[in-house]
Amino acid sequence: MKKIKVAFAFLAVLVLVSSCVAKKKFLQSEKSRMNAQDSLKMFVAKAGMLEEDTTQLGIRFRTLMNEKNFLEESSSSEKQYLSSELTSKGKELAQKEKLLQEREKRLQELQDIIAKQDQAVNELRNKVTKALVGFKGDELTVEMKNGKVYVSLAEKLLFKSGSAAVDPKGKEALGKLAAVLEKNPDIDIMIEGHTDNVPLIPGKFDDNWDLSVSRATSIVRILTEDNKVEPKRVIAAGRGEFVPVVANDTAEGKSRNRRTEIILSPKLDELFQLLDTKK
């Protein structure tokens, strides 16, 4: 009987000890499970954060890619625009350079013609001066102005006062001048009669203008009828008292203003033709 009690006591102790050990293990297991759950929650939270970050990064990445593509497209468009502009400006520049070359060529042609005409006028002046070398300086002068030769003949060489009839000495001078003009058919001839401002006594001529025209016409007839200058080359004009070379306030001034000017001009047909063809 005593042995049975001892056995029950031992069994009770064993059960108690086993119960304590199981409870301890349970508590440890529960703690581990709680820790695991906490860790899982933490990992889930971190995973959520990472997923959010990944989403934001994806959005940012796509935004950046869109910006990159836009910039590349814009850059391509800008390059195309600049290339087109350069091509257009290049063509425009080439056209302007061609136009400039044409104008420079035209200018050179004009300069060559003018230089040739200036040379011809200078040679003509020398020929006229040589032909009229026997006359005094107060009777006539020969000079070149504005691309023309001006032969100015004083009244005393050509006419008596108030008359339009040319004196013999005047005819001699005109004959020598005509000989030069006959050999230079490319020269146009303008005859201008000039007077002083002293009113004419009523008679054959109405006024100084009428007298100046008549004197110019008389000289034209000598050049074309007494000599062989072609009439189509000659123009007669009267300027009266209105184009004096000096003031009419002295006798000497009046004498200088009473003159006939024979203006010799090179024909400008070649120059006009060049200007017309280059319009």
Short mmCIF file of C-alpha atoms in Angstrom, two decimals:
data_model
loop_
_atom_site.label_atom_id
_atom_site.label_comp_id
_atom_site.label_asym_id
_atom_site.label_seq_id
_atom_site.Cartn_x
_atom_site.Cartn_y
_atom_site.Cartn_z
CA MET A 1 0.00 0.00 0.00
CA LYS A 2 2.79 2.29 0.88
CA LYS A 3 4.45 1.53 -2.47
CA ILE A 4 1.25 2.47 -4.32
CA LYS A 5 1.09 5.91 -2.63
CA VAL A 6 4.68 6.53 -3.46
CA ALA A 7 4.02 5.64 -7.07
CA PHE A 8 1.00 8.05 -7.26
CA ALA A 9 3.06 10.79 -5.71
CA PHE A 10 5.85 10.28 -8.21
CA LEU A 11 3.34 10.27 -11.06
CA ALA A 12 1.78 13.51 -9.82
CA VAL A 13 5.14 15.19 -9.62
CA LEU A 14 5.96 13.96 -13.10
CA VAL A 15 2.69 15.32 -14.48
CA LEU A 16 3.26 18.67 -12.77
CA VAL A 17 6.77 18.93 -14.08
CA SER A 18 5.60 18.02 -17.58
CA SER A 19 2.84 20.59 -17.35
CA CYS A 20 5.28 23.32 -16.38
CA VAL A 21 7.62 22.42 -19.21
CA ALA A 22 4.76 22.43 -21.76
CA LYS A 23 3.51 25.81 -20.58
CA LYS A 24 6.96 27.28 -20.81
CA LYS A 25 7.36 25.98 -24.33
CA PHE A 26 3.93 27.34 -25.22
CA LEU A 27 4.81 30.78 -23.94
CA GLN A 28 8.07 30.71 -25.83
CA SER A 29 6.28 29.54 -28.97
CA GLU A 30 3.63 32.24 -28.61
CA LYS A 31 6.29 34.86 -28.15
CA SER A 32 8.06 33.61 -31.22
CA ARG A 33 4.78 33.66 -33.15
CA MET A 34 4.08 37.24 -32.03
CA ASN A 35 7.57 38.26 -32.98
CA ALA A 36 7.10 36.60 -36.32
CA GLN A 37 3.81 38.40 -36.83
CA ASP A 38 5.41 41.70 -35.91
CA SER A 39 8.23 41.00 -38.31
CA LEU A 40 5.73 40.03 -40.98
CA LYS A 41 3.77 43.24 -40.43
CA MET A 42 7.00 45.21 -40.59
CA PHE A 43 7.99 43.44 -43.78
CA VAL A 44 4.52 43.99 -45.23
CA ALA A 45 4.73 47.68 -44.33
CA LYS A 46 8.19 47.96 -45.86
CA ALA A 47 6.97 46.07 -48.90
CA GLY A 48 4.11 48.55 -49.21
CA MET A 49 6.53 51.45 -48.92
CA LEU A 50 8.79 49.88 -51.47
CA GLU A 51 5.85 49.30 -53.77
CA GLU A 52 4.82 52.95 -53.39
CA ASP A 53 8.37 54.06 -54.00
CA THR A 54 8.52 51.79 -57.01
CA THR A 55 5.26 53.23 -58.31
CA GLN A 56 6.51 56.82 -57.83
CA LEU A 57 9.81 55.94 -59.40
CA GLY A 58 7.94 54.41 -62.30
CA ILE A 59 5.86 57.54 -62.69
CA ARG A 60 8.96 59.73 -62.48
CA PHE A 61 10.78 57.48 -64.91
CA ARG A 62 7.95 57.67 -67.42
CA THR A 63 7.78 61.45 -66.95
CA LEU A 64 11.50 61.73 -67.56
CA MET A 65 11.25 59.48 -70.60
CA ASN A 66 8.43 61.62 -71.96
CA GLU A 67 10.50 64.76 -71.37
CA LYS A 68 13.48 63.10 -73.01
CA ASN A 69 11.42 62.10 -76.03
CA PHE A 70 9.92 65.60 -76.23
CA LEU A 71 13.35 67.17 -76.09
CA GLU A 72 14.64 64.79 -78.72
CA GLU A 73 11.65 65.51 -80.95
CA SER A 74 11.97 69.24 -80.31
CA SER A 75 15.68 69.06 -81.02
CA SER A 76 14.99 67.20 -84.24
CA SER A 77 12.36 69.76 -85.27
CA GLU A 78 14.71 72.60 -84.37
CA LYS A 79 17.48 71.00 -86.38
CA GLN A 80 15.15 70.59 -89.34
CA TYR A 81 14.03 74.21 -89.02
CA LEU A 82 17.60 75.48 -88.79
CA SER A 83 18.64 73.29 -91.69
CA SER A 84 15.75 74.61 -93.76
CA GLU A 85 16.60 78.21 -92.80
CA LEU A 86 20.26 77.69 -93.68
CA THR A 87 19.31 76.22 -97.04
CA SER A 88 16.93 79.10 -97.73
CA LYS A 89 19.45 81.74 -96.66
CA GLY A 90 22.13 80.01 -98.69
CA LYS A 91 19.98 80.20 -101.82
CA GLU A 92 19.11 83.83 -101.08
CA LEU A 93 22.78 84.67 -100.57
CA ALA A 94 23.73 82.92 -103.80
CA GLN A 95 21.07 84.90 -105.69
CA LYS A 96 22.26 88.18 -104.18
CA GLU A 97 25.88 87.35 -104.99
CA LYS A 98 24.87 86.60 -108.57
CA LEU A 99 22.93 89.88 -108.76
CA LEU A 100 25.89 91.75 -107.29
CA GLN A 101 28.24 90.21 -109.84
CA GLU A 102 25.86 91.19 -112.65
CA ARG A 103 25.67 94.76 -111.32
CA GLU A 104 29.43 94.96 -110.95
CA LYS A 105 29.81 93.73 -114.51
CA ARG A 106 27.26 96.29 -115.68
CA LEU A 107 29.00 99.05 -113.74
CA GLN A 108 32.33 98.10 -115.27
CA GLU A 109 30.79 98.20 -118.74
CA LEU A 110 29.35 101.65 -118.04
CA GLN A 111 32.67 102.87 -116.69
CA ASP A 112 34.44 101.53 -119.77
CA ILE A 113 32.01 103.34 -122.08
CA ILE A 114 32.29 106.60 -120.12
CA ALA A 115 36.08 106.34 -120.06
CA LYS A 116 36.11 105.75 -123.82
CA GLN A 117 33.83 108.73 -124.37
CA ASP A 118 35.92 110.94 -122.08
CA GLN A 119 38.98 109.96 -124.08
CA ALA A 120 37.17 110.73 -127.33
CA VAL A 121 36.04 114.12 -126.00
CA ASN A 122 39.55 114.98 -124.85
CA GLU A 123 40.96 114.05 -128.25
CA LEU A 124 38.25 116.14 -129.91
CA ARG A 125 39.12 119.14 -127.75
CA ASN A 126 42.76 118.82 -128.77
CA LYS A 127 41.81 118.63 -132.45
CA VAL A 128 39.53 121.67 -132.19
CA THR A 129 42.13 123.64 -130.27
CA LYS A 130 44.74 122.79 -132.89
CA ALA A 131 42.40 123.77 -135.74
CA LEU A 132 41.60 127.15 -134.16
CA VAL A 133 45.10 127.91 -132.94
CA GLY A 134 45.39 131.07 -135.09
CA PHE A 135 42.67 132.97 -133.24
CA LYS A 136 43.13 135.16 -130.17
CA GLY A 137 42.04 134.19 -126.68
CA ASP A 138 39.55 137.07 -126.51
CA GLU A 139 37.98 135.89 -129.77
CA LEU A 140 37.33 132.27 -128.85
CA THR A 141 38.03 129.68 -126.17
CA VAL A 142 37.94 125.88 -126.17
CA GLU A 143 37.35 123.94 -122.98
CA MET A 144 35.97 120.64 -121.77
CA LYS A 145 33.13 120.57 -119.22
CA ASN A 146 30.81 117.79 -118.10
CA GLY A 147 31.98 115.41 -120.79
CA LYS A 148 31.48 117.97 -123.58
CA VAL A 149 33.65 120.37 -125.58
CA TYR A 150 32.58 124.02 -125.39
CA VAL A 151 33.75 126.34 -128.18
CA SER A 152 32.83 129.88 -127.15
CA LEU A 153 33.08 132.49 -129.92
CA ALA A 154 32.91 136.18 -129.04
CA GLU A 155 30.47 138.48 -130.82
CA LYS A 156 33.32 140.54 -132.28
CA LEU A 157 34.64 137.45 -134.09
CA LEU A 158 31.30 136.60 -135.70
CA PHE A 159 28.87 139.52 -135.86
CA LYS A 160 28.51 143.25 -135.98
CA SER A 161 26.38 144.74 -133.19
CA GLY A 162 22.69 143.94 -133.62
CA SER A 163 23.34 141.77 -136.70
CA ALA A 164 22.95 138.05 -137.38
CA ALA A 165 25.14 138.03 -140.50
CA VAL A 166 28.46 136.25 -139.93
CA ASP A 167 31.62 138.25 -140.75
CA PRO A 168 34.33 136.77 -143.02
CA LYS A 169 36.71 136.12 -140.12
CA GLY A 170 33.93 134.33 -138.30
CA LYS A 171 33.26 132.20 -141.37
CA GLU A 172 36.94 131.30 -141.47
CA ALA A 173 36.83 130.07 -137.86
CA LEU A 174 33.63 128.15 -138.49
CA GLY A 175 35.12 126.55 -141.61
CA LYS A 176 38.10 125.24 -139.66
CA LEU A 177 35.81 123.93 -136.95
CA ALA A 178 33.57 122.30 -139.56
CA ALA A 179 36.57 120.45 -141.02
CA VAL A 180 37.12 118.79 -137.63
CA LEU A 181 33.42 118.02 -137.18
CA GLU A 182 33.17 116.42 -140.62
CA LYS A 183 35.85 113.91 -139.59
CA ASN A 184 34.07 113.12 -136.32
CA PRO A 185 30.52 112.11 -137.31
CA ASP A 186 29.73 110.65 -133.86
CA ILE A 187 29.62 114.13 -132.32
CA ASP A 188 26.33 115.98 -131.80
CA ILE A 189 26.42 119.77 -132.17
CA MET A 190 24.41 122.36 -130.23
CA ILE A 191 24.64 126.01 -131.31
CA GLU A 192 23.57 128.45 -128.55
CA GLY A 193 23.24 132.18 -129.14
CA HIS A 194 23.69 134.51 -126.11
CA THR A 195 23.32 138.28 -125.68
CA ASP A 196 23.77 140.88 -122.96
CA ASN A 197 20.81 142.52 -121.22
CA VAL A 198 20.78 145.73 -123.23
CA PRO A 199 17.39 146.07 -125.00
CA LEU A 200 17.51 146.12 -128.79
CA ILE A 201 16.49 149.19 -130.77
CA PRO A 202 13.25 148.29 -132.56
CA GLY A 203 14.07 147.00 -136.00
CA LYS A 204 14.77 143.65 -137.62
CA PHE A 205 14.66 141.70 -134.33
CA ASP A 206 11.97 141.89 -131.70
CA ASP A 207 14.30 141.37 -128.75
CA ASN A 208 17.55 139.77 -127.60
CA TRP A 209 15.97 136.33 -127.64
CA ASP A 210 15.01 136.74 -131.28
CA LEU A 211 18.53 137.98 -132.08
CA SER A 212 20.20 135.05 -130.28
CA VAL A 213 18.08 132.50 -132.18
CA SER A 214 18.83 134.16 -135.52
CA ARG A 215 22.56 134.19 -134.83
CA ALA A 216 22.52 130.48 -133.90
CA THR A 217 20.61 129.70 -137.09
CA SER A 218 23.12 131.65 -139.20
CA ILE A 219 25.97 129.57 -137.81
CA VAL A 220 24.06 126.34 -138.43
CA ARG A 221 23.64 127.30 -142.09
CA ILE A 222 27.36 127.98 -142.48
CA LEU A 223 28.25 124.60 -140.96
CA THR A 224 25.70 122.64 -142.99
CA GLU A 225 25.43 124.61 -146.27
CA ASP A 226 28.84 126.22 -146.73
CA ASN A 227 30.51 123.13 -145.27
CA LYS A 228 29.58 119.45 -145.08
CA VAL A 229 28.33 118.93 -141.53
CA GLU A 230 25.17 116.79 -141.59
CA PRO A 231 22.12 118.90 -140.62
CA LYS A 232 20.67 116.09 -138.49
CA ARG A 233 23.62 116.45 -136.12
CA VAL A 234 23.00 120.13 -135.43
CA ILE A 235 20.56 121.95 -133.13
CA ALA A 236 20.13 125.75 -133.06
CA ALA A 237 19.01 127.44 -129.84
CA GLY A 238 18.70 131.01 -128.60
CA ARG A 239 19.23 131.73 -124.90
CA GLY A 240 18.91 135.51 -125.11
CA GLU A 241 20.23 137.38 -122.07
CA PHE A 242 19.22 134.70 -119.58
CA VAL A 243 22.41 132.63 -119.26
CA PRO A 244 25.23 135.15 -118.73
CA VAL A 245 28.73 133.98 -117.83
CA VAL A 246 29.35 137.12 -115.75
CA ALA A 247 27.28 140.03 -114.45
CA ASN A 248 26.10 142.60 -117.00
CA ASP A 249 27.12 145.55 -114.81
CA THR A 250 30.24 146.53 -116.80
CA ALA A 251 31.08 146.99 -120.48
CA GLU A 252 33.57 144.13 -120.26
CA GLY A 253 30.96 141.87 -118.66
CA LYS A 254 28.43 142.69 -121.37
CA SER A 255 31.03 141.96 -124.04
CA ARG A 256 31.77 138.53 -122.57
CA ASN A 257 28.09 137.67 -122.41
CA ARG A 258 27.57 138.48 -126.10
CA ARG A 259 28.78 135.16 -127.43
CA THR A 260 27.90 132.03 -129.36
CA GLU A 261 28.64 128.66 -127.81
CA ILE A 262 29.12 125.59 -129.96
CA ILE A 263 28.71 122.59 -127.67
CA LEU A 264 30.09 119.30 -128.95
CA SER A 265 28.76 116.13 -127.30
CA PRO A 266 29.64 112.49 -127.97
CA LYS A 267 26.71 110.37 -129.08
CA LEU A 268 25.38 108.35 -126.14
CA ASP A 269 23.73 105.62 -128.22
CA GLU A 270 26.07 102.94 -126.90
CA LEU A 271 25.51 104.03 -123.32
CA PHE A 272 21.73 104.22 -123.70
CA GLN A 273 21.68 100.85 -125.42
CA LEU A 274 23.58 99.30 -122.51
CA LEU A 275 21.23 100.89 -119.98
CA ASP A 276 18.19 99.71 -121.93
CA THR A 277 19.37 96.11 -122.30
CA LYS A 278 20.25 95.84 -118.60
CA LYS A 279 16.88 96.94 -117.22
#
